[in-house]
mmCIF file of C-alpha atoms in Angstrom:
data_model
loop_
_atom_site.group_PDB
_atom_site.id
_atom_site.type_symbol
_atom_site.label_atom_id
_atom_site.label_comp_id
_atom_site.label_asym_id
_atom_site.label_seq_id
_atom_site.Cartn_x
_atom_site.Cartn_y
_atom_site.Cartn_z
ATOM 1 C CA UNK D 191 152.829 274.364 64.235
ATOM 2 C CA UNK D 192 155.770 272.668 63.018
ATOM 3 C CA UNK D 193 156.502 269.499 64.930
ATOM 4 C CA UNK D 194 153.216 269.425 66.636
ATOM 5 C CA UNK D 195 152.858 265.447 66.549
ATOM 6 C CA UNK D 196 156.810 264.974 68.090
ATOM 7 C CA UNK D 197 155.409 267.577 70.841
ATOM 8 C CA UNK D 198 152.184 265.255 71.302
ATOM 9 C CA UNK D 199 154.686 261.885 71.500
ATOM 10 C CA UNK D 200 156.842 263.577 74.003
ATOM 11 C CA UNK D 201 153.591 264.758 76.199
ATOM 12 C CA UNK D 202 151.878 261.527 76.319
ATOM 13 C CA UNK D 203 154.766 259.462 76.989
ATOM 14 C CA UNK D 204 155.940 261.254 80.094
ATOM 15 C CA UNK D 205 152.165 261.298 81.103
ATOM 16 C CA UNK D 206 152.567 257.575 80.777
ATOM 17 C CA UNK D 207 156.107 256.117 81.081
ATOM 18 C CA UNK D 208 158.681 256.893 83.759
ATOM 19 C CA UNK D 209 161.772 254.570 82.422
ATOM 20 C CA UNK D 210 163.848 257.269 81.732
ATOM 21 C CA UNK D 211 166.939 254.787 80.380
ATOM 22 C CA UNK D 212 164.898 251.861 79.055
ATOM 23 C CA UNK D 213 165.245 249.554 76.346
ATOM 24 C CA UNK D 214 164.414 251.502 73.041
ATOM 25 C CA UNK D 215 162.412 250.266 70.028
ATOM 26 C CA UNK D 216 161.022 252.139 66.690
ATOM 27 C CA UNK D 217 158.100 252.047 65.199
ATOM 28 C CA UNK D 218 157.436 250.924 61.193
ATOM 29 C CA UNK D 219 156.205 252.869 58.326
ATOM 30 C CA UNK D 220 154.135 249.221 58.328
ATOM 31 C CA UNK D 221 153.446 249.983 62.026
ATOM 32 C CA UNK D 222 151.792 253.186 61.173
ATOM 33 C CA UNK D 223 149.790 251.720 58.124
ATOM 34 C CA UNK D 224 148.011 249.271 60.582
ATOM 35 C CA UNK D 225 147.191 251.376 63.539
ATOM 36 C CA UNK D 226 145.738 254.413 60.868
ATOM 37 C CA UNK D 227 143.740 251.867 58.918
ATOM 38 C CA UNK D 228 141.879 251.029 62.358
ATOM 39 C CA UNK D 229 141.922 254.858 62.977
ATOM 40 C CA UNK D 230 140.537 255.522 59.552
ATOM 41 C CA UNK D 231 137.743 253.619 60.216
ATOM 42 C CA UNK D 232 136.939 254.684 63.448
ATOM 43 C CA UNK D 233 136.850 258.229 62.235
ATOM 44 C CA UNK D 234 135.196 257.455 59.252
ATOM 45 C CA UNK D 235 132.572 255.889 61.346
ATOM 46 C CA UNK D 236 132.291 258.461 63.821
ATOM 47 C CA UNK D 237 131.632 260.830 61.094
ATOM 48 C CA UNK D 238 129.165 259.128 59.431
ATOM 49 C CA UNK D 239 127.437 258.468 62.740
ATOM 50 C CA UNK D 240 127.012 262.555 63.624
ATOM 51 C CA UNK D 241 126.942 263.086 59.511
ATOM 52 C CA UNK D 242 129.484 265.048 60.365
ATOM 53 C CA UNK D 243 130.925 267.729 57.057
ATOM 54 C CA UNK D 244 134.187 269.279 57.325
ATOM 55 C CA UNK D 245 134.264 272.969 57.993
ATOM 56 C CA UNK D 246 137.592 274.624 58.492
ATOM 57 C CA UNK D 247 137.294 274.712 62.443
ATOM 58 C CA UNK D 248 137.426 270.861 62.131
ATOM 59 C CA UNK D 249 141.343 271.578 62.480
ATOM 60 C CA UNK D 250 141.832 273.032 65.518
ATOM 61 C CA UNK D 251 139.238 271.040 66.478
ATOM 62 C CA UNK D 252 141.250 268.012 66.035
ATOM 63 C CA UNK D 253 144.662 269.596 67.562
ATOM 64 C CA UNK D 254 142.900 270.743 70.175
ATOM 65 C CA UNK D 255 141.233 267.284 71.386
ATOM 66 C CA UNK D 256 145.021 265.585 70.173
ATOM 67 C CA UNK D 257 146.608 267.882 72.778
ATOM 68 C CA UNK D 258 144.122 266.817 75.668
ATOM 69 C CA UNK D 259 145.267 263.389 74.525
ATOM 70 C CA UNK D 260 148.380 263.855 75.358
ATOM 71 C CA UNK D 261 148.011 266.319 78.075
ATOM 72 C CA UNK D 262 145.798 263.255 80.300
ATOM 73 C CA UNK D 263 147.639 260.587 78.749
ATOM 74 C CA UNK D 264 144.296 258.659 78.183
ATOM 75 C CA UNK D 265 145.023 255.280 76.346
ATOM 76 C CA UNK D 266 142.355 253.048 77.457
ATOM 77 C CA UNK D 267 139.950 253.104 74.039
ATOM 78 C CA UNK D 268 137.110 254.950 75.963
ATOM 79 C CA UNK D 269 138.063 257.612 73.606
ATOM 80 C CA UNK D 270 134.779 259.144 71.213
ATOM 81 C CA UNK D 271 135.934 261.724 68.603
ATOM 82 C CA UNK D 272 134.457 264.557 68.789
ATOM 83 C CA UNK D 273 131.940 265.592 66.193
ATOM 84 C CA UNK D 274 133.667 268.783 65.130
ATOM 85 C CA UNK D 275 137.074 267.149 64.588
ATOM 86 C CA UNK D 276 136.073 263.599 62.889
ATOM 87 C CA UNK D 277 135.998 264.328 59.289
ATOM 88 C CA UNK D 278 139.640 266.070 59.614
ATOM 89 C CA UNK D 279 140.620 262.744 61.551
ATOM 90 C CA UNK D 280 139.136 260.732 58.321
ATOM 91 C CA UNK D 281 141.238 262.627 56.155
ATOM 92 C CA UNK D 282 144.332 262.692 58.364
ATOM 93 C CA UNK D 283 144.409 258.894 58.985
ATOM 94 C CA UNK D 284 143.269 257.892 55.399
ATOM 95 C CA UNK D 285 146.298 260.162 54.532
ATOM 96 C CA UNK D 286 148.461 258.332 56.432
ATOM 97 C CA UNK D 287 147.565 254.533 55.566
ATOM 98 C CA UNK D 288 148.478 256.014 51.968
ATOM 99 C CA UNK D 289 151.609 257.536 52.572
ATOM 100 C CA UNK D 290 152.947 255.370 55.271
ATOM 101 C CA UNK D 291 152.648 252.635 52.384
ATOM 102 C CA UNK D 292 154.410 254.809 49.698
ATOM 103 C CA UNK D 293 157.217 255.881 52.434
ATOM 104 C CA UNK D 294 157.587 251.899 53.333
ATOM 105 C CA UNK D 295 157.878 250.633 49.838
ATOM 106 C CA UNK D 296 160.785 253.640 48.849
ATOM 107 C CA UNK D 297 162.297 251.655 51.839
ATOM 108 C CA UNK D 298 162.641 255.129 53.722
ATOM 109 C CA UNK D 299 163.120 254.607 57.753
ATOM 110 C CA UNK D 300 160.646 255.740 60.280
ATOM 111 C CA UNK D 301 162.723 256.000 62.933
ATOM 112 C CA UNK D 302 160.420 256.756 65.391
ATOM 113 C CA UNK D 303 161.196 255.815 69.485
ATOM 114 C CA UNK D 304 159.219 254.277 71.789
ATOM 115 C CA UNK D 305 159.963 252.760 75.319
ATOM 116 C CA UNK D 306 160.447 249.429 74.431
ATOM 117 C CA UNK D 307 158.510 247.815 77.616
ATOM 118 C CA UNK D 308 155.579 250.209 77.253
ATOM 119 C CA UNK D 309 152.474 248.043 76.692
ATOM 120 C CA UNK D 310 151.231 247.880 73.196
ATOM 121 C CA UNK D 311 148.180 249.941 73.401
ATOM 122 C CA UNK D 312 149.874 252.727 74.919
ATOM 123 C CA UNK D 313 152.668 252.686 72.144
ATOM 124 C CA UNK D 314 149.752 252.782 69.639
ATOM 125 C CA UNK D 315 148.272 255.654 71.084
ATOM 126 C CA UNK D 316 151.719 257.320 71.170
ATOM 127 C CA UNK D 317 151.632 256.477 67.367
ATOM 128 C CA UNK D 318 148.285 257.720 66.680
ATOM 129 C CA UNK D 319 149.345 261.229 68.244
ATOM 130 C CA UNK D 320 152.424 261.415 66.209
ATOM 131 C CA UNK D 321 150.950 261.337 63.012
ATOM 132 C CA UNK D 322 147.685 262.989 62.958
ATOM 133 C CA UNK D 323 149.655 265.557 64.509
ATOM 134 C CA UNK D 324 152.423 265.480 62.651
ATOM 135 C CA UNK D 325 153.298 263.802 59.281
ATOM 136 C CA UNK D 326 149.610 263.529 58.760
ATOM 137 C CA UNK D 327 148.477 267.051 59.586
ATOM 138 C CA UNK D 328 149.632 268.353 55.803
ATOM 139 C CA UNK D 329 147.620 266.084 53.764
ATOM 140 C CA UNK D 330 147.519 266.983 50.112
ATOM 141 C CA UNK D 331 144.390 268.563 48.459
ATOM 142 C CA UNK D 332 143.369 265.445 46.968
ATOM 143 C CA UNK D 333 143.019 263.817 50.204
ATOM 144 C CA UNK D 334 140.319 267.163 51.058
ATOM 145 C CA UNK D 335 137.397 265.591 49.326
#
């Protein structure tokens, strides 16, 4: 689905955030290099934990628990990953740290908007749902091992 992770942005934040005219502020390439390196680990651990081995449900699997994300607009780190979707979130948000680093150093914008008075965790979650659903979701085969 093409523009899944915008979809799962726009979802969450009018879950979460009713300032329709607010102050605006954009996220980093460097922003989204430090939230997926936490992310990365916390999937990496989660798979570990349930020895979890990707299977190709392990996609939807992940969309699927992304959208309910967004669709409750839970934000408050209570979060587990499910079993089925953790190695795909491994390889989404180790894609990520990667590429957000490459896209930073060509100096290419983000450009991403957030409500600029939106507390930080929810604005990381917001992030988190953008790219594993989006510019994440299309990781190169390399990154399928």
């Amino acid at each position: 689905m093409k523009d899944f992770g915008t979809l799962l942005l726009r979802m969450f934040f009018a879950k979460n955030w009713s300032a329709e005219d607010g102050p605006t502020e954009y996220a980093t390439w460097e922003d989204v290099t430090a939230v997926m390196f936490d992310v990365a680990k916390m999937a990496t651990q989660a798979a570990d934990k349930y020895e979890a081995v990707w299977e190709p449900g392990a996609v939807e699997a992940l969309d699927t628990w992304l959208m309910e994300i967004a669709e409750s607009g839970q934000f408050d780190g209570r979060t587990t990953v499910p079993r089925d979707a953790a190695r795909e979130m491994e390889r989404r948000a180790k894609y990520a740290v990667v590429a957000s680093e490459l896209e930073a150093k060509r100096g290419s914008p983000l450009n991403l908007p957030f409500p600029a008075e939106a507390p930080d965790d929810m604005k990381g979650w917001g992030l988190v749902l953008y790219v594993l659903g989006g510019p994440a979701r299309d990781y190169p085969e390399q990154f399928a091992t």
